[in-house]
Short mmCIF file of C-alpha atoms and ligand atoms in Angstrom, two decimals:
data_model
loop_
_atom_site.label_atom_id
_atom_site.label_comp_id
_atom_site.label_asym_id
_atom_site.label_seq_id
_atom_site.Cartn_x
_atom_site.Cartn_y
_atom_site.Cartn_z
CA MET A 1 107.18 65.73 74.50
CA THR A 2 104.49 68.36 74.17
CA SER A 3 101.89 66.14 75.76
CA THR A 4 103.68 66.28 79.10
CA LYS A 5 103.39 70.04 79.31
CA LYS A 6 100.79 71.40 81.66
CA LEU A 7 97.83 73.19 80.16
CA VAL A 8 96.95 76.69 81.34
CA SER A 9 93.48 78.06 80.48
CA TYR A 10 92.72 81.76 80.27
CA ILE A 11 89.11 82.86 80.71
CA PHE A 12 88.00 86.16 79.24
CA PRO A 13 84.43 87.38 79.85
CA ILE A 14 83.50 89.79 77.07
CA TYR A 15 80.73 92.34 77.18
CA ASN A 16 80.96 95.14 74.64
CA GLU A 17 84.75 95.03 74.48
CA SER A 18 85.10 95.74 70.77
CA GLY A 19 87.80 98.35 71.37
CA ASN A 20 89.87 96.04 73.58
CA ILE A 21 89.77 92.64 71.94
CA GLU A 22 92.54 93.20 69.44
CA LEU A 23 94.98 94.66 71.95
CA LEU A 24 94.09 92.02 74.53
CA TYR A 25 94.61 89.17 72.11
CA LYS A 26 97.88 90.51 70.73
CA THR A 27 99.26 91.19 74.19
CA ILE A 28 98.33 87.74 75.42
CA ILE A 29 99.74 85.92 72.39
CA LYS A 30 102.98 87.86 72.62
CA LEU A 31 103.21 87.00 76.28
CA LEU A 32 102.48 83.31 75.79
CA ASN A 33 105.13 83.06 73.10
CA THR A 34 107.75 84.01 75.68
CA ASN A 35 107.08 80.89 77.72
CA ASN A 36 106.99 77.46 76.11
CA ASP A 37 106.95 75.51 79.33
CA TYR A 38 103.18 75.24 79.11
CA THR A 39 100.47 74.81 76.54
CA TYR A 40 97.64 77.28 76.60
CA GLU A 41 94.00 77.62 75.77
CA LEU A 42 92.06 80.88 75.54
CA ILE A 43 88.36 80.84 76.29
CA PHE A 44 86.37 83.91 75.33
CA ILE A 45 82.80 84.13 76.56
CA ASN A 46 80.77 86.60 74.58
CA ASP A 47 78.19 87.63 77.17
CA GLY A 48 75.56 88.98 74.79
CA SER A 49 77.62 91.92 73.59
CA LYS A 50 75.63 94.54 71.70
CA ASP A 51 78.61 95.75 69.69
CA ASP A 52 80.70 93.82 67.17
CA SER A 53 82.72 91.97 69.83
CA LEU A 54 81.73 88.58 68.44
CA SER A 55 82.85 89.26 64.87
CA LYS A 56 86.06 90.85 66.19
CA LEU A 57 86.68 87.73 68.26
CA ARG A 58 85.97 85.41 65.36
CA GLU A 59 88.19 87.35 63.04
CA ILE A 60 91.12 87.51 65.39
CA THR A 61 90.98 83.93 66.65
CA ASN A 62 90.47 82.55 63.17
CA ASN A 63 92.91 79.62 62.67
CA ASP A 64 94.02 79.81 66.28
CA LYS A 65 93.59 76.29 67.61
CA ARG A 66 94.11 77.46 71.14
CA SER A 67 91.11 79.76 71.15
CA THR A 68 87.49 78.93 71.85
CA ILE A 69 84.59 81.35 71.76
CA ILE A 70 81.45 80.62 73.71
CA ASP A 71 78.67 82.81 72.44
CA PHE A 72 75.91 83.36 75.00
CA ALA A 73 72.30 83.66 73.86
CA ARG A 74 72.04 86.96 75.76
CA ASN A 75 73.74 89.00 78.47
CA TYR A 76 73.80 86.83 81.60
CA GLY A 77 76.34 88.88 83.53
CA HIS A 78 80.00 88.69 84.35
CA GLN A 79 79.81 86.03 87.07
CA ILE A 80 77.84 83.65 84.86
CA ALA A 81 80.22 84.26 81.96
CA VAL A 82 83.18 83.31 84.14
CA THR A 83 81.25 80.26 85.35
CA ALA A 84 80.77 79.11 81.76
CA GLY A 85 84.49 79.65 81.22
CA LEU A 86 85.24 77.34 84.15
CA ASP A 87 82.76 74.76 82.85
CA TYR A 88 84.42 74.66 79.43
CA SER A 89 88.03 74.90 80.59
CA ASN A 90 90.42 71.95 80.46
CA GLY A 91 93.54 73.49 81.99
CA ASP A 92 95.54 72.16 84.91
CA ALA A 93 95.36 75.76 86.02
CA VAL A 94 92.74 78.32 85.05
CA ILE A 95 93.32 82.05 84.99
CA ILE A 96 90.34 84.41 85.19
CA MET A 97 90.94 87.91 83.83
CA ASP A 98 88.99 91.00 82.80
CA SER A 99 89.13 91.74 79.11
CA ASP A 100 89.53 95.52 79.27
CA MET A 101 93.28 95.46 80.04
CA GLN A 102 92.65 96.51 83.66
CA ASP A 103 94.22 93.24 84.70
CA PRO A 104 97.68 93.39 83.09
CA PRO A 105 98.24 90.11 81.20
CA ALA A 106 101.90 89.92 82.27
CA VAL A 107 100.83 89.52 85.90
CA SER A 108 99.30 86.16 85.00
CA PHE A 109 102.79 84.69 84.80
CA ASN A 110 103.44 85.74 88.39
CA LEU A 111 100.30 83.83 89.31
CA ILE A 112 101.61 80.76 87.51
CA LYS A 113 104.90 80.99 89.41
CA LYS A 114 103.10 80.87 92.73
CA TRP A 115 100.97 77.99 91.51
CA GLU A 116 104.17 76.07 90.75
CA GLU A 117 105.17 76.63 94.38
CA GLY A 118 102.16 74.57 95.36
CA TYR A 119 99.39 77.11 95.93
CA GLU A 120 95.98 76.09 94.65
CA VAL A 121 94.43 79.56 94.49
CA VAL A 122 96.58 82.54 93.61
CA TYR A 123 94.62 85.76 93.65
CA ALA A 124 95.91 89.02 92.28
CA GLN A 125 95.60 91.77 94.86
CA ARG A 126 95.53 95.44 93.87
CA ARG A 127 98.36 97.44 95.29
CA SER A 128 96.90 100.44 93.50
CA ARG A 129 94.00 100.99 91.15
CA LYS A 130 93.16 103.61 88.59
CA ASP A 131 89.42 103.93 88.97
CA THR A 132 87.04 106.76 89.73
CA PHE A 133 86.74 107.96 93.31
CA PHE A 134 83.17 106.69 93.35
CA LYS A 135 84.20 103.19 92.31
CA LYS A 136 87.02 103.03 94.84
CA PHE A 137 84.82 104.37 97.62
CA THR A 138 81.86 102.06 96.99
CA ALA A 139 84.14 99.05 96.54
CA ASP A 140 85.87 99.83 99.82
CA MET A 141 82.55 100.21 101.67
CA PHE A 142 81.31 96.97 100.18
CA TYR A 143 84.33 94.93 101.25
CA ARG A 144 84.27 96.42 104.75
CA THR A 145 80.59 95.58 105.14
CA LEU A 146 81.04 92.11 103.75
CA GLN A 147 83.98 91.50 106.07
CA LYS A 148 81.86 92.49 109.07
CA LEU A 149 78.75 90.58 108.08
CA SER A 150 79.90 87.37 106.51
CA ASP A 151 81.46 84.27 107.97
CA ILE A 152 84.03 83.98 105.22
CA ASP A 153 87.21 85.92 104.89
CA ILE A 154 87.22 87.56 101.48
CA PRO A 155 90.56 89.24 100.85
CA ARG A 156 90.24 92.99 100.37
CA ASN A 157 91.26 94.66 97.12
CA THR A 158 90.80 91.61 94.98
CA GLY A 159 88.57 91.11 91.98
CA ASP A 160 88.11 87.93 90.04
CA PHE A 161 91.61 88.15 88.57
CA ARG A 162 93.13 84.92 89.87
CA LEU A 163 94.53 81.53 89.07
CA ILE A 164 92.81 78.43 90.32
CA ASP A 165 94.03 74.87 90.18
CA ARG A 166 92.02 72.17 88.39
CA VAL A 167 91.07 70.60 91.75
CA VAL A 168 89.50 73.87 92.85
CA VAL A 169 87.75 74.33 89.49
CA GLU A 170 86.10 70.93 89.91
CA GLU A 171 84.95 71.89 93.40
CA ILE A 172 83.57 75.25 92.23
CA LYS A 173 81.62 73.47 89.51
CA LYS A 174 79.65 71.74 92.26
CA PHE A 175 78.29 75.11 93.41
CA LYS A 176 74.96 75.30 91.69
CA GLU A 177 73.78 78.62 93.11
CA HIS A 178 72.27 81.06 90.65
CA ASP A 179 73.04 84.41 92.27
CA ARG A 180 76.73 83.86 92.07
CA PHE A 181 79.52 85.64 93.86
CA LEU A 182 82.55 83.72 92.67
CA ARG A 183 85.22 85.31 94.79
CA GLY A 184 83.12 84.49 97.87
CA MET A 185 82.73 80.90 96.72
CA ILE A 186 86.46 80.58 96.18
CA SER A 187 87.23 82.00 99.64
CA PHE A 188 84.59 79.78 101.17
CA ILE A 189 85.99 76.62 99.71
CA GLY A 190 89.42 76.84 101.30
CA PHE A 191 92.54 75.28 99.74
CA LYS A 192 96.00 76.80 99.85
CA GLN A 193 95.51 80.42 98.86
CA ILE A 194 97.96 83.26 98.43
CA ALA A 195 97.99 86.83 97.12
CA VAL A 196 100.22 88.34 94.46
CA GLN A 197 100.36 92.14 94.42
CA PHE A 198 99.79 94.10 91.24
CA ASP A 199 98.94 97.59 89.99
CA ARG A 200 95.57 97.71 88.33
CA ASP A 201 95.45 99.72 85.13
CA GLU A 202 92.78 101.87 83.61
CA ARG A 203 90.20 100.41 81.28
CA HIS A 204 91.77 100.62 77.81
CA ALA A 205 88.70 101.41 75.69
CA GLY A 206 84.94 101.42 76.03
CA LYS A 207 83.01 101.89 79.21
CA THR A 208 82.32 99.80 82.28
CA GLY A 209 79.86 96.92 82.01
CA TYR A 210 79.08 97.43 85.70
CA PRO A 211 76.76 100.40 86.02
CA LEU A 212 75.41 101.18 89.49
CA LYS A 213 72.45 98.83 89.14
CA LYS A 214 74.65 95.82 88.41
CA MET A 215 77.04 96.86 91.18
CA ILE A 216 74.19 96.88 93.71
CA LYS A 217 72.97 93.47 92.57
CA PHE A 218 76.51 92.15 92.80
CA ALA A 219 76.97 93.56 96.32
CA ALA A 220 73.61 92.13 97.41
CA ASP A 221 74.58 88.70 96.05
CA GLY A 222 77.83 88.87 97.97
CA ILE A 223 76.18 89.77 101.24
CA THR A 224 73.03 87.64 101.11
CA GLY A 225 74.95 84.74 99.61
CA PHE A 226 77.40 84.57 102.47
CA SER A 227 75.64 86.07 105.45
CA ASN A 228 72.37 85.97 107.30
CA ALA A 229 73.27 89.12 109.19
CA PRO A 230 70.54 91.24 107.52
CA LEU A 231 67.98 88.78 108.86
CA LYS A 232 69.42 89.13 112.35
CA LEU A 233 69.33 92.87 111.88
CA ILE A 234 65.57 92.67 111.49
CA ARG A 235 65.27 91.14 114.92
CA GLN A 236 67.58 93.71 116.46
CA VAL A 237 65.79 96.67 114.92
CA GLY A 238 62.45 95.08 115.83
CA LEU A 239 63.51 94.73 119.45
CA PHE A 240 64.78 98.28 119.51
CA ILE A 241 61.53 99.67 118.10
CA ALA A 242 59.51 97.52 120.49
CA ALA A 243 61.50 98.90 123.41
CA LEU A 244 60.94 102.45 122.19
CA SER A 245 57.19 101.86 121.82
CA PHE A 246 57.07 100.44 125.31
CA LEU A 247 58.78 103.55 126.72
CA GLY A 248 56.38 105.74 124.74
CA ALA A 249 53.38 103.85 126.09
CA LEU A 250 54.72 104.09 129.61
CA TYR A 251 55.20 107.82 129.18
CA ALA A 252 51.64 108.28 127.92
CA LEU A 253 50.28 106.24 130.78
CA VAL A 254 52.22 108.14 133.46
CA VAL A 255 51.15 111.50 132.03
CA LYS A 256 47.54 110.39 131.79
CA VAL A 257 47.39 109.10 135.34
CA ALA A 258 49.68 111.43 137.26
CA PHE A 259 49.37 114.67 135.27
CA PRO A 260 46.00 114.55 133.54
CA ALA A 261 46.20 118.29 132.85
CA TYR A 262 49.20 117.68 130.57
CA ALA A 263 47.81 114.60 128.89
CA VAL A 264 49.05 114.17 125.34
CA GLU A 265 46.41 115.37 122.99
CA GLY A 266 48.82 114.74 120.24
CA TRP A 267 47.58 113.08 117.13
CA ALA A 268 50.91 114.24 115.75
CA PHE A 269 52.70 111.82 118.00
CA ILE A 270 50.44 108.99 116.95
CA VAL A 271 50.72 109.72 113.27
CA MET A 272 54.47 109.95 113.50
CA SER A 273 54.88 106.71 115.36
CA VAL A 274 52.53 104.92 112.99
CA LEU A 275 54.44 106.19 109.98
CA PHE A 276 57.73 105.37 111.58
CA THR A 277 56.86 101.79 112.44
CA GLY A 278 55.20 101.40 109.06
CA GLY A 279 58.39 102.53 107.35
CA ILE A 280 60.57 100.24 109.41
CA GLN A 281 58.28 97.33 108.67
CA LEU A 282 58.48 97.95 104.95
CA ILE A 283 62.26 98.06 105.04
CA MET A 284 62.37 94.84 107.04
CA LEU A 285 59.91 93.21 104.67
CA SER A 286 62.16 94.12 101.79
CA VAL A 287 65.06 92.37 103.48
CA LEU A 288 62.91 89.28 103.86
CA GLY A 289 61.74 89.69 100.29
CA SER A 290 65.28 89.78 99.04
CA TYR A 291 66.06 86.43 100.66
CA ILE A 292 62.75 84.94 99.55
CA GLY A 293 63.43 86.09 95.99
CA ARG A 294 66.73 84.33 96.07
CA ILE A 295 65.15 81.17 97.47
CA TYR A 296 62.65 81.31 94.61
CA THR A 297 65.45 81.62 92.07
CA GLU A 298 67.26 78.65 93.56
CA VAL A 299 64.13 76.51 93.77
CA LYS A 300 63.34 77.06 90.09
CA ASP A 301 66.84 75.79 89.44
CA ARG A 302 66.96 76.95 85.86
CA PRO A 303 70.09 76.42 83.79
CA LEU A 304 72.62 79.16 84.45
CA TYR A 305 73.10 80.13 80.83
CA GLY A 306 72.20 79.37 77.26
CA VAL A 307 74.86 79.00 74.60
CA ARG A 308 74.04 79.99 71.03
CA SER A 309 77.17 78.45 69.55
CA ILE A 310 80.73 77.48 70.27
CA TYR A 311 83.52 78.35 67.87
CA GLU A 312 86.59 76.12 67.92
CA GLN A 313 89.25 75.61 65.30
CA ASN A 314 89.61 71.86 65.40
N1 UDP B 1 81.46 91.70 81.74
C1 UDP B 1 80.65 90.64 81.31
N2 UDP B 1 79.28 90.78 81.42
C2 UDP B 1 78.68 91.90 81.94
C3 UDP B 1 79.53 92.95 82.40
C4 UDP B 1 80.90 92.81 82.29
O1 UDP B 1 81.13 89.62 80.83
O2 UDP B 1 77.47 91.95 82.01
C5 UDP B 1 82.93 91.56 81.62
C6 UDP B 1 83.64 92.72 80.94
O3 UDP B 1 83.70 92.56 79.54
C7 UDP B 1 85.02 92.66 81.58
C8 UDP B 1 84.72 92.16 82.99
O4 UDP B 1 83.44 91.51 82.92
O5 UDP B 1 85.87 91.74 80.95
C9 UDP B 1 84.69 93.27 84.01
O6 UDP B 1 83.76 94.25 83.62
P1 UDP B 1 84.07 95.82 83.66
O7 UDP B 1 85.47 96.08 83.25
O8 UDP B 1 83.02 96.48 82.84
O9 UDP B 1 83.86 96.13 85.19
P2 UDP B 1 84.71 97.17 86.10
O10 UDP B 1 86.15 96.92 85.83
O11 UDP B 1 84.26 98.52 85.65
O12 UDP B 1 84.28 96.81 87.48
MG1 MG B 2 87.05 96.92 84.05
#
């Protein structure tokens, strides 16, 4: 009868999670043993960890037929790691989770329950989160901005912790973009989606794999990937500056003609306006550059990741 059971895949991106792997694995296995209605597979993607995550993973999943380790050739980033997980998954449902115990494993069963009610995407939404003020603040700003700028409706307070149905996985696999923002892609694609509330925990061990630089890249991918608003902004700022320059010119002209005695001698004014417009132009160029860079990346169309080896037990 086992063959009739549905398969649920868990995807765990791993970057320097040496201190978390054992606890994560034990917690998950204990959890899965409480529910025999499904069969399970665990997919660990080692995203070029610099610590001993890989040997920890190999040790702990040794003889576990349900576990697969995909070992990346280098660090490609969280979104690519999850993408590889989706590519290699076989489940009727796929659950994406962080590996640092911030996403409590038990919540995954609540996601499965909703899936059984017929929802095709069940995303876990943070009721509360234990993160630094800085993280909470920047995340909040980011989601507000994204909400304003983009055409898609990305639910606030959600990460990548979610369950997606096989149908949705197959659709997501058709997205070939390189600068990936998965939660945007999943919102974009539609299907029956619903939230399940949960309390996000603290990172168990180790430190975040998302330093500021990666966070900025991630935010930029989210915004440029789903909105052309920054390009429109260029036009708006350009028009505004043009209007200001026109007023300035008018002013200079009126003074020169009507009040020659007060005529602007001011090189200061000229220098300032030159610097100002120069500065604005550079900023605007950088916005263009950012889109052009992304076009370049897409046009090259390189493979998303390289796999050194895959460890399976069968
Ligand atoms: N991660 C990854 N590659 C990276 C950075 C992070 O696979 O380059 C994984 C990490 O191991 C974790 C998840 O992505 O499972 C979320 O990362 P992290 O907890 O460091 O981010 P935060 O919770 O601080 O936003
Ligand atoms: Mg984390």
